[in-house]
Amino acid sequence: MGIFDSGVGGFTVLRQVVKTYGDVPCVYIADTARAPYGEKSPGEIRLIAEEVVQWLSEKNVSALLVACNTTNSLALDVVKKISNLPVLGLIQAAAEMIYEDRVGVLATSATVSSLAYTKEILLNKPNTFIVEQACPKLVPLIESGNLDTDESRKLIHEYLRPLLAAKVQAIIFGCSHYPLLEPLIQELLPKNIRMIDPAVGLSSNISKVTGLNKVPNDIKLSYRNTRVYTTSSPNTFAFRAVQWLGEIPSVELISLRSKSCFF
Ligand code: DGL
């Protein structure tokens, strides 16, 4: 499985994959040199997607998991054009998970501007009321690893406020980084609001395109078959992996910049 994101956000997808199918071989790219993607222009996001997918397609993976909503929003066509592999995204998976009438989406600025979530949800459930909230400060916060602070709570509260005012019944983590904030968000949300992690739906869909068998849900998670590649500071990234996966994987430095070196 080839999994890619700008940083640690894709771990939320990797975690679900391993939880669902066991320690399957995965190649994980964290393009940390260019994170956050969510504040870049659509043109930059599309060019970056091209480079990442070209690199991953040469890695003998069975499917591509777009573990980044920003890429999913603005460059899914690019990903599908470059690769002959099955491509699975988070946004369609999320839309399939919704049964509520009033839904909030927390996402990056680029994802929110694209309205990709609103469009996909309305395709499935045309009468849904949707409110999208951009959260530009969350990815840098999560990448810093320093989450459990009053500042973080204040920030999350600010971003949740419009969704609560709109009386949503469910909130989608429309950026793969945000499930890492789930304990903090849970503290601030009324119990009757459901949190939706699109990675759960995406993982479940993998068996339909790869024939992988699901494993019992009480297995101990292990990532021995995951190879991690990053575009900057492999040591820092290995440290983050321990924080989120509980294991220290081998992390290799790669360079993906070809056309996008002017960003
Ligand atoms: N985790 C990615 C997403 O789901 C990218 C976030 C970013 O780099 O801004 O959108």
mmCIF file of C-alpha atoms and ligand atoms in Angstrom:
data_model
loop_
_atom_site.group_PDB
_atom_site.id
_atom_site.type_symbol
_atom_site.label_atom_id
_atom_site.label_comp_id
_atom_site.label_asym_id
_atom_site.label_seq_id
_atom_site.Cartn_x
_atom_site.Cartn_y
_atom_site.Cartn_z
ATOM 1 C CA MET A 1 0.000 0.000 0.000
ATOM 2 C CA GLY A 2 1.379 3.446 -0.862
ATOM 3 C CA ILE A 3 0.323 6.135 1.608
ATOM 4 C CA PHE A 4 1.166 9.808 1.311
ATOM 5 C CA ASP A 5 0.666 13.016 3.236
ATOM 6 C CA SER A 6 2.537 16.224 4.054
ATOM 7 C CA GLY A 7 3.572 14.881 7.479
ATOM 8 C CA VAL A 8 2.219 12.916 10.441
ATOM 9 C CA GLY A 9 -1.445 13.207 9.322
ATOM 10 C CA GLY A 10 -1.205 10.079 7.201
ATOM 11 C CA PHE A 11 -0.402 8.099 10.370
ATOM 12 C CA THR A 12 -4.126 8.245 11.140
ATOM 13 C CA VAL A 13 -4.711 6.383 7.868
ATOM 14 C CA LEU A 14 -1.780 4.004 8.374
ATOM 15 C CA ARG A 15 -3.070 3.202 11.874
ATOM 16 C CA GLN A 16 -6.526 2.318 10.524
ATOM 17 C CA VAL A 17 -5.026 0.200 7.745
ATOM 18 C CA VAL A 18 -2.937 -1.817 10.212
ATOM 19 C CA LYS A 19 -5.873 -2.075 12.616
ATOM 20 C CA THR A 20 -8.068 -3.418 9.814
ATOM 21 C CA TYR A 21 -5.634 -5.662 7.890
ATOM 22 C CA GLY A 22 -2.671 -6.272 10.218
ATOM 23 C CA ASP A 23 0.958 -5.450 9.526
ATOM 24 C CA VAL A 24 0.614 -5.289 5.712
ATOM 25 C CA PRO A 25 3.512 -3.897 3.659
ATOM 26 C CA CYS A 26 3.167 -0.098 3.392
ATOM 27 C CA VAL A 27 5.317 2.628 1.913
ATOM 28 C CA TYR A 28 4.645 5.940 3.674
ATOM 29 C CA ILE A 29 5.751 9.331 2.356
ATOM 30 C CA ALA A 30 5.723 12.388 4.586
ATOM 31 C CA ASP A 31 6.534 15.423 2.464
ATOM 32 C CA THR A 32 7.546 17.437 5.524
ATOM 33 C CA ALA A 33 9.798 19.792 3.546
ATOM 34 C CA ARG A 34 6.673 21.247 1.942
ATOM 35 C CA ALA A 35 4.174 20.989 4.815
ATOM 36 C CA PRO A 36 1.665 22.435 5.311
ATOM 37 C CA TYR A 37 0.015 21.739 1.958
ATOM 38 C CA GLY A 38 -3.214 23.355 3.115
ATOM 39 C CA GLU A 39 -1.949 26.921 2.667
ATOM 40 C CA LYS A 40 -0.591 26.366 -0.857
ATOM 41 C CA SER A 41 -2.245 27.277 -4.148
ATOM 42 C CA PRO A 42 -4.150 24.650 -6.167
ATOM 43 C CA GLY A 43 -1.377 24.753 -8.812
ATOM 44 C CA GLU A 44 1.331 23.968 -6.252
ATOM 45 C CA ILE A 45 -0.746 21.188 -4.693
ATOM 46 C CA ARG A 46 -1.279 19.569 -8.102
ATOM 47 C CA LEU A 47 2.411 19.750 -9.038
ATOM 48 C CA ILE A 48 3.435 18.252 -5.704
ATOM 49 C CA ALA A 49 0.885 15.450 -6.111
ATOM 50 C CA GLU A 50 2.378 14.617 -9.494
ATOM 51 C CA GLU A 51 5.883 14.251 -8.016
ATOM 52 C CA VAL A 52 4.799 12.226 -5.011
ATOM 53 C CA VAL A 53 2.665 9.819 -7.014
ATOM 54 C CA GLN A 54 5.354 9.348 -9.655
ATOM 55 C CA TRP A 55 7.820 8.371 -6.919
ATOM 56 C CA LEU A 56 5.342 6.054 -5.171
ATOM 57 C CA SER A 57 4.258 4.337 -8.386
ATOM 58 C CA GLU A 58 7.788 2.962 -8.760
ATOM 59 C CA LYS A 59 7.667 1.335 -5.333
ATOM 60 C CA ASN A 60 5.754 -1.846 -6.121
ATOM 61 C CA VAL A 61 2.683 -0.968 -4.071
ATOM 62 C CA SER A 62 -0.755 -2.513 -4.692
ATOM 63 C CA ALA A 63 -2.898 0.609 -4.155
ATOM 64 C CA LEU A 64 -2.510 4.318 -3.476
ATOM 65 C CA LEU A 65 -4.108 5.778 -0.375
ATOM 66 C CA VAL A 66 -4.456 9.554 -0.659
ATOM 67 C CA ALA A 67 -3.998 10.161 3.069
ATOM 68 C CA CYS A 68 -4.172 13.908 2.526
ATOM 69 C CA ASN A 69 -7.530 15.632 2.074
ATOM 70 C CA THR A 70 -5.893 18.667 0.505
ATOM 71 C CA THR A 71 -4.475 16.518 -2.309
ATOM 72 C CA ASN A 72 -7.754 14.625 -2.481
ATOM 73 C CA SER A 73 -9.662 17.929 -2.877
ATOM 74 C CA LEU A 74 -7.487 19.501 -5.537
ATOM 75 C CA ALA A 75 -5.515 16.799 -7.295
ATOM 76 C CA LEU A 76 -7.380 13.470 -7.252
ATOM 77 C CA ASP A 77 -7.554 13.598 -11.057
ATOM 78 C CA VAL A 78 -3.763 14.087 -11.194
ATOM 79 C CA VAL A 79 -3.207 11.085 -8.916
ATOM 80 C CA LYS A 80 -5.496 8.891 -11.017
ATOM 81 C CA LYS A 81 -3.956 10.046 -14.291
ATOM 82 C CA ILE A 82 -0.379 9.263 -13.267
ATOM 83 C CA SER A 83 -0.947 5.924 -11.640
ATOM 84 C CA ASN A 84 -2.517 2.722 -12.955
ATOM 85 C CA LEU A 85 -3.061 1.534 -9.395
ATOM 86 C CA PRO A 86 -6.382 1.593 -7.528
ATOM 87 C CA VAL A 87 -6.656 4.991 -5.799
ATOM 88 C CA LEU A 88 -8.592 5.449 -2.567
ATOM 89 C CA GLY A 89 -9.415 8.864 -1.109
ATOM 90 C CA LEU A 90 -10.748 10.147 2.183
ATOM 91 C CA ILE A 91 -13.488 12.475 0.952
ATOM 92 C CA GLN A 92 -15.638 9.914 -0.815
ATOM 93 C CA ALA A 93 -15.142 7.569 2.128
ATOM 94 C CA ALA A 94 -16.336 10.293 4.517
ATOM 95 C CA ALA A 95 -19.393 11.109 2.414
ATOM 96 C CA GLU A 96 -20.404 7.446 2.568
ATOM 97 C CA MET A 97 -20.206 7.508 6.372
ATOM 98 C CA ILE A 98 -22.748 10.293 6.900
ATOM 99 C CA TYR A 99 -26.323 9.779 7.995
ATOM 100 C CA GLU A 100 -26.886 13.086 9.842
ATOM 101 C CA ASP A 101 -28.760 16.061 8.281
ATOM 102 C CA ARG A 102 -26.459 18.783 9.643
ATOM 103 C CA VAL A 103 -22.747 18.208 9.218
ATOM 104 C CA GLY A 104 -19.627 20.243 10.020
ATOM 105 C CA VAL A 105 -16.264 19.821 8.308
ATOM 106 C CA LEU A 106 -12.942 20.902 9.814
ATOM 107 C CA ALA A 107 -10.264 21.109 7.126
ATOM 108 C CA THR A 108 -7.326 23.041 5.708
ATOM 109 C CA SER A 109 -7.868 26.371 3.937
ATOM 110 C CA ALA A 110 -7.251 24.793 0.513
ATOM 111 C CA THR A 111 -9.736 21.973 1.151
ATOM 112 C CA VAL A 112 -12.416 24.353 2.403
ATOM 113 C CA SER A 113 -11.941 26.732 -0.565
ATOM 114 C CA SER A 114 -12.337 23.835 -2.984
ATOM 115 C CA LEU A 115 -15.733 22.892 -1.469
ATOM 116 C CA ALA A 116 -14.814 19.281 -2.261
ATOM 117 C CA TYR A 117 -16.509 17.998 0.903
ATOM 118 C CA THR A 118 -19.729 19.928 0.289
ATOM 119 C CA LYS A 119 -19.923 18.689 -3.312
ATOM 120 C CA GLU A 120 -19.232 15.041 -2.438
ATOM 121 C CA ILE A 121 -21.674 14.960 0.475
ATOM 122 C CA LEU A 122 -24.434 16.582 -1.581
ATOM 123 C CA LEU A 123 -23.932 13.963 -4.313
ATOM 124 C CA ASN A 124 -24.745 11.274 -1.749
ATOM 125 C CA LYS A 125 -27.313 13.159 0.349
ATOM 126 C CA PRO A 126 -28.629 16.257 -1.480
ATOM 127 C CA ASN A 127 -30.542 17.710 1.480
ATOM 128 C CA THR A 128 -27.650 17.800 3.917
ATOM 129 C CA PHE A 129 -26.802 21.135 5.552
ATOM 130 C CA ILE A 130 -22.998 21.465 5.551
ATOM 131 C CA VAL A 131 -20.737 24.030 7.172
ATOM 132 C CA GLU A 132 -17.006 23.945 6.482
ATOM 133 C CA GLN A 133 -14.428 25.569 8.759
ATOM 134 C CA ALA A 134 -10.805 26.215 7.750
ATOM 135 C CA CYS A 135 -8.292 25.610 10.555
ATOM 136 C CA PRO A 136 -4.945 26.951 9.238
ATOM 137 C CA LYS A 137 -3.168 26.811 12.596
ATOM 138 C CA LEU A 138 -3.860 23.154 13.402
ATOM 139 C CA VAL A 139 -1.398 21.370 11.099
ATOM 140 C CA PRO A 140 1.653 23.367 12.315
ATOM 141 C CA LEU A 141 0.481 22.721 15.886
ATOM 142 C CA ILE A 142 0.157 18.968 15.319
ATOM 143 C CA GLU A 143 3.476 18.740 13.462
ATOM 144 C CA SER A 144 5.129 20.464 16.457
ATOM 145 C CA GLY A 145 3.944 17.575 18.631
ATOM 146 C CA ASN A 146 3.088 19.884 21.512
ATOM 147 C CA LEU A 147 -0.685 19.508 21.719
ATOM 148 C CA ASP A 148 -1.822 19.249 25.296
ATOM 149 C CA THR A 149 -1.789 22.954 26.134
ATOM 150 C CA ASP A 150 -4.319 25.678 27.001
ATOM 151 C CA GLU A 151 -3.348 27.437 23.772
ATOM 152 C CA SER A 152 -4.360 24.367 21.735
ATOM 153 C CA ARG A 153 -7.683 24.130 23.535
ATOM 154 C CA LYS A 154 -8.366 27.815 22.902
ATOM 155 C CA LEU A 155 -7.558 27.423 19.220
ATOM 156 C CA ILE A 156 -9.717 24.325 18.767
ATOM 157 C CA HIS A 157 -12.557 26.043 20.604
ATOM 158 C CA GLU A 158 -12.352 28.969 18.159
ATOM 159 C CA TYR A 159 -12.580 26.633 15.181
ATOM 160 C CA LEU A 160 -15.441 24.626 16.669
ATOM 161 C CA ARG A 161 -17.520 27.673 17.550
ATOM 162 C CA PRO A 162 -19.119 28.239 14.079
ATOM 163 C CA LEU A 163 -19.972 24.534 13.805
ATOM 164 C CA LEU A 164 -21.595 24.493 17.231
ATOM 165 C CA ALA A 165 -23.502 27.689 16.390
ATOM 166 C CA ALA A 166 -24.797 25.948 13.253
ATOM 167 C CA LYS A 167 -26.035 23.067 15.448
ATOM 168 C CA VAL A 168 -24.260 20.321 13.510
ATOM 169 C CA GLN A 169 -24.918 16.721 14.512
ATOM 170 C CA ALA A 170 -21.603 15.351 13.221
ATOM 171 C CA ILE A 171 -18.137 16.744 12.557
ATOM 172 C CA ILE A 172 -15.833 15.309 9.904
ATOM 173 C CA PHE A 173 -12.084 15.411 10.427
ATOM 174 C CA GLY A 174 -11.508 16.796 6.925
ATOM 175 C CA CYS A 175 -7.733 16.848 7.382
ATOM 176 C CA SER A 176 -5.942 13.611 8.196
ATOM 177 C CA HIS A 177 -3.933 15.373 10.918
ATOM 178 C CA TYR A 178 -7.016 16.218 12.991
ATOM 179 C CA PRO A 179 -7.882 12.753 14.390
ATOM 180 C CA LEU A 180 -4.630 13.162 16.360
ATOM 181 C CA LEU A 181 -6.487 15.927 18.249
ATOM 182 C CA GLU A 182 -9.484 13.722 18.982
ATOM 183 C CA PRO A 183 -9.014 13.595 22.777
ATOM 184 C CA LEU A 184 -8.814 17.412 22.934
ATOM 185 C CA ILE A 185 -11.745 17.918 20.569
ATOM 186 C CA GLN A 186 -13.802 15.409 22.534
ATOM 187 C CA GLU A 187 -13.261 17.442 25.708
ATOM 188 C CA LEU A 188 -14.805 20.462 23.980
ATOM 189 C CA LEU A 189 -17.681 18.826 22.099
ATOM 190 C CA PRO A 190 -21.130 18.007 23.440
ATOM 191 C CA LYS A 191 -21.527 14.215 23.669
ATOM 192 C CA ASN A 192 -24.337 14.104 21.098
ATOM 193 C CA ILE A 193 -22.082 15.279 18.233
ATOM 194 C CA ARG A 194 -20.496 12.390 16.340
ATOM 195 C CA MET A 195 -16.874 12.711 15.222
ATOM 196 C CA ILE A 196 -16.223 11.145 11.835
ATOM 197 C CA ASP A 197 -12.757 9.952 10.878
ATOM 198 C CA PRO A 198 -12.740 9.330 7.104
ATOM 199 C CA ALA A 199 -9.764 6.958 7.535
ATOM 200 C CA VAL A 200 -12.150 4.379 9.002
ATOM 201 C CA GLY A 201 -14.253 4.322 5.822
ATOM 202 C CA LEU A 202 -11.201 4.442 3.550
ATOM 203 C CA SER A 203 -9.604 1.466 5.311
ATOM 204 C CA SER A 204 -12.764 -0.527 5.094
ATOM 205 C CA ASN A 205 -12.911 0.138 1.319
ATOM 206 C CA ILE A 206 -9.399 -1.267 0.738
ATOM 207 C CA SER A 207 -10.586 -4.888 0.789
ATOM 208 C CA LYS A 208 -12.918 -4.134 -2.154
ATOM 209 C CA VAL A 209 -10.018 -3.195 -4.444
ATOM 210 C CA THR A 210 -7.138 -5.337 -3.158
ATOM 211 C CA GLY A 211 -8.746 -8.551 -1.892
ATOM 212 C CA LEU A 212 -6.996 -8.097 1.493
ATOM 213 C CA ASN A 213 -8.739 -9.874 4.377
ATOM 214 C CA LYS A 214 -9.701 -8.016 7.529
ATOM 215 C CA VAL A 215 -8.220 -9.190 10.853
ATOM 216 C CA PRO A 216 -9.931 -9.419 14.273
ATOM 217 C CA ASN A 217 -10.131 -5.956 15.828
ATOM 218 C CA ASP A 218 -8.232 -6.828 19.005
ATOM 219 C CA ILE A 219 -4.826 -7.452 17.361
ATOM 220 C CA LYS A 220 -1.748 -5.681 18.697
ATOM 221 C CA LEU A 221 -0.719 -3.004 16.209
ATOM 222 C CA SER A 222 2.709 -3.391 14.647
ATOM 223 C CA TYR A 223 4.362 -1.470 11.811
ATOM 224 C CA ARG A 224 7.354 -3.673 11.054
ATOM 225 C CA ASN A 225 6.389 -3.855 7.373
ATOM 226 C CA THR A 226 6.047 -0.100 6.929
ATOM 227 C CA ARG A 227 8.860 1.818 5.277
ATOM 228 C CA VAL A 228 8.792 5.538 5.969
ATOM 229 C CA TYR A 229 10.281 8.204 3.717
ATOM 230 C CA THR A 230 10.433 11.904 4.461
ATOM 231 C CA THR A 231 11.615 14.950 2.543
ATOM 232 C CA SER A 232 13.298 16.608 5.576
ATOM 233 C CA SER A 233 14.713 15.792 9.033
ATOM 234 C CA PRO A 234 14.339 11.989 9.257
ATOM 235 C CA ASN A 235 15.321 11.978 12.949
ATOM 236 C CA THR A 236 12.589 14.425 13.915
ATOM 237 C CA PHE A 237 10.094 12.421 11.921
ATOM 238 C CA ALA A 238 11.149 9.139 13.558
ATOM 239 C CA PHE A 239 10.578 10.825 16.917
ATOM 240 C CA ARG A 240 7.058 11.864 15.816
ATOM 241 C CA ALA A 241 6.386 8.310 14.662
ATOM 242 C CA VAL A 242 7.124 7.030 18.163
ATOM 243 C CA GLN A 243 4.696 9.604 19.552
ATOM 244 C CA TRP A 244 1.842 8.503 17.257
ATOM 245 C CA LEU A 245 2.569 4.879 16.381
ATOM 246 C CA GLY A 246 4.417 3.807 19.517
ATOM 247 C CA GLU A 247 7.235 2.405 17.387
ATOM 248 C CA ILE A 248 10.414 3.713 15.869
ATOM 249 C CA PRO A 249 10.397 2.892 12.180
ATOM 250 C CA SER A 250 13.368 3.322 9.908
ATOM 251 C CA VAL A 251 12.951 6.707 8.256
ATOM 252 C CA GLU A 252 14.787 7.519 5.057
ATOM 253 C CA LEU A 253 15.379 10.940 3.547
ATOM 254 C CA ILE A 254 14.314 11.410 -0.086
ATOM 255 C CA SER A 255 14.210 14.354 -2.455
ATOM 256 C CA LEU A 256 11.064 14.867 -4.507
ATOM 257 C CA ARG A 257 11.632 18.377 -5.750
ATOM 258 C CA SER A 258 11.933 18.486 -9.483
ATOM 259 C CA LYS A 259 9.521 20.899 -11.112
ATOM 260 C CA SER A 260 8.274 22.360 -7.833
ATOM 261 C CA CYS A 261 11.697 23.556 -6.615
ATOM 262 C CA PHE A 262 10.570 27.167 -7.024
ATOM 263 C CA PHE A 263 7.980 26.936 -4.217
HETATM 264 N N1 DGL B 1 -3.031 16.110 6.268
HETATM 265 C C1 DGL B 1 -3.320 16.795 5.055
HETATM 266 C C2 DGL B 1 -4.786 16.946 4.815
HETATM 267 O O1 DGL B 1 -5.500 16.007 5.118
HETATM 268 C C3 DGL B 1 -2.437 17.979 4.755
HETATM 269 C C4 DGL B 1 -2.443 19.067 5.745
HETATM 270 C C5 DGL B 1 -1.435 20.153 5.397
HETATM 271 O O2 DGL B 1 -0.284 19.835 5.095
HETATM 272 O O3 DGL B 1 -1.832 21.329 5.434
HETATM 273 O O4 DGL B 1 -5.261 17.921 4.290
#
